[in-house]
mmCIF file of C-alpha atoms and ligand atoms in Angstrom:
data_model
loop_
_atom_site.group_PDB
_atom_site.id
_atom_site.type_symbol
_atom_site.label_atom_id
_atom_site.label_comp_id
_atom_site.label_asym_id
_atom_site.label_seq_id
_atom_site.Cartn_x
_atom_site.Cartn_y
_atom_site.Cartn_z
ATOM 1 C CA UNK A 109 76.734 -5.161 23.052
ATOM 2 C CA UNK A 110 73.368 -2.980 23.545
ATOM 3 C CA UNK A 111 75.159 -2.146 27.273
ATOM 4 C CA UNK A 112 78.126 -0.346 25.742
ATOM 5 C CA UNK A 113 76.739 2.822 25.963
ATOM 6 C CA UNK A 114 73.762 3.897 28.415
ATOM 7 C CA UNK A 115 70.090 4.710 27.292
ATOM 8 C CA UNK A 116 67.737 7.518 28.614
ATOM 9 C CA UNK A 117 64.374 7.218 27.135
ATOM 10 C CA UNK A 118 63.786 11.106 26.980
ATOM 11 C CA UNK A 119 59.665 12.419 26.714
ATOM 12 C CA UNK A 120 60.174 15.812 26.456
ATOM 13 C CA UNK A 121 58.869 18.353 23.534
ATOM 14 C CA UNK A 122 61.149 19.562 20.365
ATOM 15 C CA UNK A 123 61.192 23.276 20.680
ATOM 16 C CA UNK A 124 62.785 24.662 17.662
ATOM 17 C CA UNK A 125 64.050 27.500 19.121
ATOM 18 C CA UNK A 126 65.674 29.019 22.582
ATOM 19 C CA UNK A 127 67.245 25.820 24.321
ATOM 20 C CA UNK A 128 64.561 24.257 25.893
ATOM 21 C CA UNK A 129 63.772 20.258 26.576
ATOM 22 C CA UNK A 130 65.286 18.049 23.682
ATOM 23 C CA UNK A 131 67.407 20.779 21.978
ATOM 24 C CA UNK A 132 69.164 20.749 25.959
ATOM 25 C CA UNK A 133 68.775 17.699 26.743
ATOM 26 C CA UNK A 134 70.463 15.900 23.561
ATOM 27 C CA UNK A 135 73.572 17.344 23.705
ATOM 28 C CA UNK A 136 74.413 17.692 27.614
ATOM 29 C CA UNK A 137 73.635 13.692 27.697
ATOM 30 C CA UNK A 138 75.305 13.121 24.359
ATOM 31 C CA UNK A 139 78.263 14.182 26.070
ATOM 32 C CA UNK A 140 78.548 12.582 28.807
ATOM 33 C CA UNK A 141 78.234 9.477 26.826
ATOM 34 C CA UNK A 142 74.752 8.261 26.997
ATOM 35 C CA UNK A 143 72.603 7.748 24.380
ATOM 36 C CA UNK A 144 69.116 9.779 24.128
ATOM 37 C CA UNK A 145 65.958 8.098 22.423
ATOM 38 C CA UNK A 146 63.409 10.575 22.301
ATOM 39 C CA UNK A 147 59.610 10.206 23.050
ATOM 40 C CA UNK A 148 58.240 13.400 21.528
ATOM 41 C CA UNK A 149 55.435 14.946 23.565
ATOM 42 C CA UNK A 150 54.661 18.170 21.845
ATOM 43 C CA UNK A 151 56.480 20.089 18.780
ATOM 44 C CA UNK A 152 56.895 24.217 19.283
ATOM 45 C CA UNK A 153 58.365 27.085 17.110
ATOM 46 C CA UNK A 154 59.986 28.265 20.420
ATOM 47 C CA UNK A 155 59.588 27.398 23.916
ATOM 48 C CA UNK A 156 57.076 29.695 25.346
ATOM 49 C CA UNK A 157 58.990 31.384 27.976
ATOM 50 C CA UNK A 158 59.217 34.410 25.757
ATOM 51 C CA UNK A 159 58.174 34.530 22.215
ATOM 52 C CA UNK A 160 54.312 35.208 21.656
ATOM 53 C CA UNK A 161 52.720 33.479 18.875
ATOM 54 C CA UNK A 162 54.122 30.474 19.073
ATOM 55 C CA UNK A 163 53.001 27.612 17.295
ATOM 56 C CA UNK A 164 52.179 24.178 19.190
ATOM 57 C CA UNK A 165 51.096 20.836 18.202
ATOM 58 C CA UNK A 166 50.067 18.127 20.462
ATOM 59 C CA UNK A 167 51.754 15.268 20.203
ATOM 60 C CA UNK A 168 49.425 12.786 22.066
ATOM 61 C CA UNK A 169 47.611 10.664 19.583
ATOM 62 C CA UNK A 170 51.007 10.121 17.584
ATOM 63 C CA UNK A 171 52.915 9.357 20.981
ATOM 64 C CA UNK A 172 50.939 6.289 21.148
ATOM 65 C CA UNK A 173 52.267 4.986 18.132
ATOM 66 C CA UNK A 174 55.668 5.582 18.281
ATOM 67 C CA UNK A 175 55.778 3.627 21.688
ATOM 68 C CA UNK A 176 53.890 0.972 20.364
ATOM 69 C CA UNK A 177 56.983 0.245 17.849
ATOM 70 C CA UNK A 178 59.405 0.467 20.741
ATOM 71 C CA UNK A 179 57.154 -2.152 22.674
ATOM 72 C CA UNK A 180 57.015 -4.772 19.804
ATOM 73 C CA UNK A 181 60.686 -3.993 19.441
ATOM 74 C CA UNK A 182 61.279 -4.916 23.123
ATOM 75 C CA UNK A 183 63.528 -2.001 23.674
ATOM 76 C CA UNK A 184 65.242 -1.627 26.950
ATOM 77 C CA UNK A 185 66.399 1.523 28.751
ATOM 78 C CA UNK A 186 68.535 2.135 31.546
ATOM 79 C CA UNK A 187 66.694 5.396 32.637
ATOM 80 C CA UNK A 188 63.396 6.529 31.598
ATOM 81 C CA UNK A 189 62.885 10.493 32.024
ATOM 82 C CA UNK A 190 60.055 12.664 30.927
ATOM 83 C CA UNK A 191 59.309 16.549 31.341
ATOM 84 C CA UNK A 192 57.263 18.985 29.597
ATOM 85 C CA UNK A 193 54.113 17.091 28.562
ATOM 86 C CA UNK A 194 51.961 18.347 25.466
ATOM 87 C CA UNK A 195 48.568 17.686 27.239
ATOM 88 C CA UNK A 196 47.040 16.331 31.318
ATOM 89 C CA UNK A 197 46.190 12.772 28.854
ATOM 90 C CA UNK A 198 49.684 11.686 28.180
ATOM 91 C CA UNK A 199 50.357 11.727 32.120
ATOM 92 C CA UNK A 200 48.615 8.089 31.438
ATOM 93 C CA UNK A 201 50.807 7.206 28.395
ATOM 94 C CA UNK A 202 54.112 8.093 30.603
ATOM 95 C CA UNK A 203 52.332 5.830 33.659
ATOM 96 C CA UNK A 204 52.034 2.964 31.205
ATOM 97 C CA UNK A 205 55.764 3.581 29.484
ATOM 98 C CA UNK A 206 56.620 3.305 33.021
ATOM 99 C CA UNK A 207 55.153 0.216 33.576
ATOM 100 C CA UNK A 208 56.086 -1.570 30.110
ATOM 101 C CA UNK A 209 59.821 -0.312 30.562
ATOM 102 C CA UNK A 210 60.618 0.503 34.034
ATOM 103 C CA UNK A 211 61.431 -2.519 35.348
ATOM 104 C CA UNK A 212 64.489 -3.074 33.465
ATOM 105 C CA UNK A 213 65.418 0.357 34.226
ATOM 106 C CA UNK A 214 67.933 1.539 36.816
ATOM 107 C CA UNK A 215 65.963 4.978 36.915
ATOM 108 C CA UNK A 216 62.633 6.329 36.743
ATOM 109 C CA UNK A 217 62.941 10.078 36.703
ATOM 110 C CA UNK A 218 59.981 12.511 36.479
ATOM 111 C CA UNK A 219 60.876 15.978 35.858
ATOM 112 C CA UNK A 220 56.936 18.193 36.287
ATOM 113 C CA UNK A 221 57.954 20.752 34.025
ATOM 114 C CA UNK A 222 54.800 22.959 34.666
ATOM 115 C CA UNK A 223 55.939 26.748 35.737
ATOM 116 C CA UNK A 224 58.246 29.220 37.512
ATOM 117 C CA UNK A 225 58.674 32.256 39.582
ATOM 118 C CA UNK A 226 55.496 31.308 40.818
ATOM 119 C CA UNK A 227 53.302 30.986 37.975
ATOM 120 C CA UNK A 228 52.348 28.079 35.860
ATOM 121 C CA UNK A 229 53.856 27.937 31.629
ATOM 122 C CA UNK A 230 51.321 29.096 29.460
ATOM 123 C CA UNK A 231 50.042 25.965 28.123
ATOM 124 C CA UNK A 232 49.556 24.422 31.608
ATOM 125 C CA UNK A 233 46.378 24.134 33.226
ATOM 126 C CA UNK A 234 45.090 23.000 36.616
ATOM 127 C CA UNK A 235 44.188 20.082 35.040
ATOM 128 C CA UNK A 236 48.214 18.894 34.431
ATOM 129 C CA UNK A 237 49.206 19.979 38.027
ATOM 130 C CA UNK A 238 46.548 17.403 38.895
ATOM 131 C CA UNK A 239 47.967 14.567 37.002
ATOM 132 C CA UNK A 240 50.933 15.272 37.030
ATOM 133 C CA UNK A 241 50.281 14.707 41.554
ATOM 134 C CA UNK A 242 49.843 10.978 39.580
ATOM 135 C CA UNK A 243 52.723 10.393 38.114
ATOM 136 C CA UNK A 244 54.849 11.540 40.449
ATOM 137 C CA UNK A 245 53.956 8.507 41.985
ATOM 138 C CA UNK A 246 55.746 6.010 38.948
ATOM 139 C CA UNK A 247 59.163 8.276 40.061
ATOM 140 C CA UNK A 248 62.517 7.332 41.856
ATOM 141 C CA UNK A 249 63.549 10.569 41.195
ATOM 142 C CA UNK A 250 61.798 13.892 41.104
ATOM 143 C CA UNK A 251 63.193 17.367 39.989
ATOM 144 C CA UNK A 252 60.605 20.075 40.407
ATOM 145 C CA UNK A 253 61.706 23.671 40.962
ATOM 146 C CA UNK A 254 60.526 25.491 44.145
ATOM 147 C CA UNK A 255 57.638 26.889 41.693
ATOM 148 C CA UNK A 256 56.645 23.225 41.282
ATOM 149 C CA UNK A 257 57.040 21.869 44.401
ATOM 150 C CA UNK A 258 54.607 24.141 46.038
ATOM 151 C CA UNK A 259 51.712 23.539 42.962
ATOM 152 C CA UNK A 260 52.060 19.940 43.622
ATOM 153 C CA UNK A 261 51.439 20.136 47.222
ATOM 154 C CA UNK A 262 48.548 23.219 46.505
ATOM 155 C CA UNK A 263 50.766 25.347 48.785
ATOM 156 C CA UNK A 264 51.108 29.100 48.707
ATOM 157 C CA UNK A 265 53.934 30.705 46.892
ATOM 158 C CA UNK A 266 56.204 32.885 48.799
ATOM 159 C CA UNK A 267 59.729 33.534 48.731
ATOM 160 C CA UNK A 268 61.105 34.200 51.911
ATOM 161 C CA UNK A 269 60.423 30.098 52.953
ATOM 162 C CA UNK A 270 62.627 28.502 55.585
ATOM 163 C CA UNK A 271 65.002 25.222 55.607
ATOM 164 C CA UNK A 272 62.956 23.615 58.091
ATOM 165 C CA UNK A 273 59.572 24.409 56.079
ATOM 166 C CA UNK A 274 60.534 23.421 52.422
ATOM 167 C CA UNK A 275 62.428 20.152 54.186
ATOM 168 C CA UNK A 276 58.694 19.151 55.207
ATOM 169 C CA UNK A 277 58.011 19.663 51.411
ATOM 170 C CA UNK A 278 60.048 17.472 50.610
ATOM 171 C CA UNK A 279 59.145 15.160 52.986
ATOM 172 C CA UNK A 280 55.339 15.389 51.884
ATOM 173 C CA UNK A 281 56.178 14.781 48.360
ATOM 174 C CA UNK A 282 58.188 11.709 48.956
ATOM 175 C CA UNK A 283 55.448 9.848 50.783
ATOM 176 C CA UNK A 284 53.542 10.685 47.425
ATOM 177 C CA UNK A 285 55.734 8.103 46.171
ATOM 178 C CA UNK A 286 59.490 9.446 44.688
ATOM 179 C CA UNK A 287 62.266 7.535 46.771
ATOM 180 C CA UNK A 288 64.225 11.059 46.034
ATOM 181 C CA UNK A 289 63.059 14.691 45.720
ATOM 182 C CA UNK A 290 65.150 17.078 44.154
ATOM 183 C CA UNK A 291 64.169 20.360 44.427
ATOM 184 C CA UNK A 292 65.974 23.761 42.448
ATOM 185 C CA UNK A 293 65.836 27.106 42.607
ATOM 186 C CA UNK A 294 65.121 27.081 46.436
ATOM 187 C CA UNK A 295 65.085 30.917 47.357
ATOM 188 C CA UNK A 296 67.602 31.468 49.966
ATOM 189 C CA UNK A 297 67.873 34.797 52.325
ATOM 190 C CA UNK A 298 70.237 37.108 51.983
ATOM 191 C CA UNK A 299 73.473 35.830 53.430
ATOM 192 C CA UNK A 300 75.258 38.776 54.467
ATOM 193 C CA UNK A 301 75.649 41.114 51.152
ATOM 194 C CA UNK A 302 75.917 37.978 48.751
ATOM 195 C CA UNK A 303 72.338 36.481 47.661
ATOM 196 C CA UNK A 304 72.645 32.297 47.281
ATOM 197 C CA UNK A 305 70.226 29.940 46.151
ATOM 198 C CA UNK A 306 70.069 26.182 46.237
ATOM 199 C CA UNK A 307 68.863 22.648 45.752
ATOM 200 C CA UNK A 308 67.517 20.777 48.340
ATOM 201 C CA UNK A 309 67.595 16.996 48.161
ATOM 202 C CA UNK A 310 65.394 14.362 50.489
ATOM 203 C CA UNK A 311 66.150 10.387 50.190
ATOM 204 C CA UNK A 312 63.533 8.881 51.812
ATOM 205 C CA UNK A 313 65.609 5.484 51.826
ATOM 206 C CA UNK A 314 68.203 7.021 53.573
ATOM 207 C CA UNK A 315 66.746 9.328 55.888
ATOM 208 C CA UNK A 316 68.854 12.061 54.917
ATOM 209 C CA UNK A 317 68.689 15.758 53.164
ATOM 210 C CA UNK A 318 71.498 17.091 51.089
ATOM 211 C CA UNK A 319 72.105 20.638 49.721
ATOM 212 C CA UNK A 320 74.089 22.720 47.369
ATOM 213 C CA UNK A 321 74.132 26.302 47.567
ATOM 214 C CA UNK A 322 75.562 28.963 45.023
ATOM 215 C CA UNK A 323 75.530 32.227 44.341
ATOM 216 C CA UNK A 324 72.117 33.504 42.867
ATOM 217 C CA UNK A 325 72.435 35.214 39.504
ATOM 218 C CA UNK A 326 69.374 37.981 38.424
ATOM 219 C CA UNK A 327 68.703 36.534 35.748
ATOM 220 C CA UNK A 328 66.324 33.816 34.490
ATOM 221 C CA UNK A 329 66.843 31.828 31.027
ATOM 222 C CA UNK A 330 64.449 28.714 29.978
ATOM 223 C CA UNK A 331 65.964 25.581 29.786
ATOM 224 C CA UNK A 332 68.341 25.741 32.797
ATOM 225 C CA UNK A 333 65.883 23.191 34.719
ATOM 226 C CA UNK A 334 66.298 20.780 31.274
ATOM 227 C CA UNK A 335 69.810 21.247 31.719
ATOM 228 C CA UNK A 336 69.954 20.467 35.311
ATOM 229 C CA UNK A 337 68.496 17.305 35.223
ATOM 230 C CA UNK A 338 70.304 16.048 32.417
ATOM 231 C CA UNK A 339 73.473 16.541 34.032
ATOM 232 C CA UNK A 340 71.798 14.739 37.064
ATOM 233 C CA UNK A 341 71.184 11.938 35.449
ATOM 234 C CA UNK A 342 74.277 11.722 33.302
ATOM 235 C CA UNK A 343 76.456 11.991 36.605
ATOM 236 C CA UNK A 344 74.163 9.030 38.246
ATOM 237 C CA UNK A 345 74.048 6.813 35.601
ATOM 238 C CA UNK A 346 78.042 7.533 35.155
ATOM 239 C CA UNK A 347 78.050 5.947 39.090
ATOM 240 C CA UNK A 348 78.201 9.425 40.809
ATOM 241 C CA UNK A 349 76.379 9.498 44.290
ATOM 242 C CA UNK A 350 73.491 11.578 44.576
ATOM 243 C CA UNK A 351 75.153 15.062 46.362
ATOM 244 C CA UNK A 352 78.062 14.819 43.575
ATOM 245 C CA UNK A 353 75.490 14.803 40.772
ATOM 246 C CA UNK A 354 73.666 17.663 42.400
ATOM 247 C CA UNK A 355 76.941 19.461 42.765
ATOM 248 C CA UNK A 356 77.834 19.002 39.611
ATOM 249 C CA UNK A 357 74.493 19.611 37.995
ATOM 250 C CA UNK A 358 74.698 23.086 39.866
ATOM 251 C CA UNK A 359 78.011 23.786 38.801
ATOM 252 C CA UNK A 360 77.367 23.383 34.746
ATOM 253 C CA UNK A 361 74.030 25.091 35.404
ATOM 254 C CA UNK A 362 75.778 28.100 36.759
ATOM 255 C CA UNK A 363 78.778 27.851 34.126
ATOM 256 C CA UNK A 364 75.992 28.259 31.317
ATOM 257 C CA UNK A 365 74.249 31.137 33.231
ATOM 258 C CA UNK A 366 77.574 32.835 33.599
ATOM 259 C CA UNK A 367 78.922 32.236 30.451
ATOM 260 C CA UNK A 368 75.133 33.939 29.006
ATOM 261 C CA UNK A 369 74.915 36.393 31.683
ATOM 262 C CA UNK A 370 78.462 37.821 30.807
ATOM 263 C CA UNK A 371 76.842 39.038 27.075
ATOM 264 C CA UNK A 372 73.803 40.901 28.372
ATOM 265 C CA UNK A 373 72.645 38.049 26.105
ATOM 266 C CA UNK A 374 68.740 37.788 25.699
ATOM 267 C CA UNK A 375 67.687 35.787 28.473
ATOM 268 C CA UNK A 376 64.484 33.932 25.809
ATOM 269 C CA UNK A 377 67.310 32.629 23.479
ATOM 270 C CA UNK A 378 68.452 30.539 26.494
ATOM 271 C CA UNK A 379 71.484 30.212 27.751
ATOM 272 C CA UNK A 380 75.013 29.994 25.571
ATOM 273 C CA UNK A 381 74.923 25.796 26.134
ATOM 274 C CA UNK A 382 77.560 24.917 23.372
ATOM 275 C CA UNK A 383 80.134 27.338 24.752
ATOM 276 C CA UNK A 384 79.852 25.181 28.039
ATOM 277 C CA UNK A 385 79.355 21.391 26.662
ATOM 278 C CA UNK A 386 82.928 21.053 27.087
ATOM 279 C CA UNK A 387 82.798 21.584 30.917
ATOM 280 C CA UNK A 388 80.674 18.057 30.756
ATOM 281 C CA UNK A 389 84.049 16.043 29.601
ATOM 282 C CA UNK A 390 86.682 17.375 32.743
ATOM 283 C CA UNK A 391 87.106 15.445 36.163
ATOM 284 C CA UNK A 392 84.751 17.750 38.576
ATOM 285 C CA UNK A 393 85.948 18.863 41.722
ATOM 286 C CA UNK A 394 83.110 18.929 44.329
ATOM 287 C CA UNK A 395 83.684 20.920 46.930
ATOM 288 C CA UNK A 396 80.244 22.653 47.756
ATOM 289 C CA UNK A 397 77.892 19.532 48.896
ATOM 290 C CA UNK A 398 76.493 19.360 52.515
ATOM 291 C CA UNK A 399 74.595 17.108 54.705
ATOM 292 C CA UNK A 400 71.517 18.495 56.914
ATOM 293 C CA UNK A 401 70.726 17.549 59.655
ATOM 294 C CA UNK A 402 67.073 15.851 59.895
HETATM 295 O O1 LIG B 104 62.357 24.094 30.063
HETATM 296 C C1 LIG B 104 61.061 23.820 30.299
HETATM 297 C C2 LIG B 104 60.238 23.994 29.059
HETATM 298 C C3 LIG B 104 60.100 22.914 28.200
HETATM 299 N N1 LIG B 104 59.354 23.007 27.081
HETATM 300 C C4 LIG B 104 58.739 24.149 26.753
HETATM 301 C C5 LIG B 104 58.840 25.255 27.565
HETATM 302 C C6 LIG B 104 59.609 25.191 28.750
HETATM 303 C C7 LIG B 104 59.756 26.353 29.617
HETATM 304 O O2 LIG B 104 59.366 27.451 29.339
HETATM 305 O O3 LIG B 104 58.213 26.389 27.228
HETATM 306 C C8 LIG B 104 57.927 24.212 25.499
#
C-alpha cells in the first residue's frame, strides 16, 4: 500500500515568509500527487532574498536526530531531494541520507541552492560552494542556476556566455558525477527585439543536450528555482521524459512570474504560487522542447 502515492524526501529550510524552499515546494508536489516528507535544514523568518534582519537557526545538530528516527523506521523514498542547506557540515549528513536511502530510490536530486545574478545568498560562504562540489557527486540529477553552475566550476561570471561554452559546463559538471545537469536561468542574447532565456539540459547517459527557451521577464522573485525543480521532479516521477518535465517546469515557472509580474507585486513576497497551483492538475501541451546538437 506504501506505493500508492509517491515519496520525495525534501531537505530544504522552512522560511516563514516570501515562498521560498518548503513553503514552494509542499504545495507544487502536493499537487501533483506526491507526498513530501520534510528534512528540515534551517528555520528563517523570511527567506533572505529581501528582508534584512532576518532571523536564522541552524538546523544541523537536530537534523541528525530526526533522520535517525526515519532510519530505525526503515523508511523508503522514491526520490530524495535537498536544496538550501543551513550550514557547509550537513553537506555530510545529506551524503550519508544518500547512502542509507538512495538505493531504494528512483531519484537522487541535488538542487545547490547557493546564489544568483552572480552573487552568492547571504548566508553562504566559500566554504558551502566547496562542499557542496561534494555532493554533487551523490546526484542523478542536478539543478543549479547559471549563477551556480559557474561557482561550482570556480568560473567567471558573465552574461553574454555562448551555447557552445555553457554546453562544456555542463559537460564538466557531469563528469563530477550527476548522470543529468539541469541548468536555469541561462542568459540568452537578444533575439531580434524579444529577450529569451533558457534551461539547458546534458544527459551524460545519453549523449545528448536538450533546451527550452522562453521569453525573459525583468523581474526576479525568490523561490522560482524551488518551484522549478519541484515541478521537475513531479513530472519525472509522474513518468514524463526529461525535455517534457523541463518544458513543463518552465511553463508553470513562467505562469507564476506572469501571474506576479501582472500586479507590480513586490518581487521579495515571491511569486503569486496559489493563483497558479491549479495549472499543475491540466494535461500540458509541450510544444517548446528542442534537441542540440552535440
Ligand atoms: O529559493 C532559494 C532559497 C531557499 N531558502 C532560503 C533562501 C533562498 C533564496 O533566497 O533565502 C532561506
Amino acid at each position: 500500500m506504501t506505493h500508492l502515492v509517491k515519496k520525495v524526501a525534501a531537505i530544504h529550510d522552512l522560511s516563514g515568509y516570501g515562498r521560498a524552499s518548503l513553503t514552494t515546494i509542499i504545495p507544487i508536489l502536493s499537487n501533483m500527487k506526491i507526498q513530501v516528507c520534510p528534512v528540515p535544514t534551517a528555520i528563517l523568518s523570511t527567506h533572505t532574498g529581501g528582508y534584512e534582519g532576518y532571523s536564522f537557526m541552524d538546523l544541523t545538530d537536530y537534523m541528525q536526530k530526526h533522520i535517525e528516527h526515519w532510519k530505525k523506521l526503515n523508511l523508503e523514498f522514491d526520490c530524495i531531494y535537498s536544496g538550501f542547506l543551513g550550514s557547509s557540515k550537513q553537506v555530510e549528513i545529506v551524503e550519508d541520507f544518500v547512502d542509507f536511502f538512495g538505493e531504494k530510490a528512483q531519484l537522487v536530486v541535488v538542487d545547490p541552492v547557493m546564489g544568483d545574478d552572480g552573487k552568492l545568498y547571504e548566508t553562504m560562504s566559500e566554504e558551502m560552494v566547496k562542499e557542496m562540489r561534494k555532493l554533487i557527486q551523490k546526484a542523478d540529477i542536478i539543478t543549479p542556476n547559471y549563477t551556480e553552475v559557474v561557482y561550482l566550476l570556480g568560473k567567471e561570471y558573465h552574461k553574454n556566455i555562448g551555447l557552445e561554452e555553457i554546453k562544456k559546463y555542463l559537460v564538466e559538471l557531469s563528469t563530477m558525477g550527476p548522470k543529468i545537469v539541469i541548468a536555469t536561468s541561462i542568459p540568452e542574447n537578444e533575439n531580434h527585439d524579444k529577450k529569451t532565456t533558457s534551461v539547458l539540459a546534458y544527459d551524460r547517459e545519453n549523449n545528448v543536450f536538450w533546451r527550452v527557451s522562453c521569453k525573459y521577464i525583468p523581474a526576479s522573485y525568490p523561490g522560482t528555482g524551488d518551484a522549478y525543480a519541484s515541478v521537475l521532479i513531479g513530472s519525472l516521477l509522474q513518468g514524463d521524459s526529461l525535455p517534457v518535465a523541463m518544458e513543463r517546469g518552465v511553463q508553470f515557472v513562467s505562469q507564476c512570474i506572469m501571474s506576479s509580474y501582472g500586479f507590480n507585486y513586490p518581487t521579495r513576497e515571491g511569486v503569486l504560487l496559489e493563483r497558479a497551483l491549479d495549472l499543475l492538475k491540466i494535461p500540458t501541451v509541450v510544444t517548446e522542447y528542442e534537441k542540440i546538437p552535440r
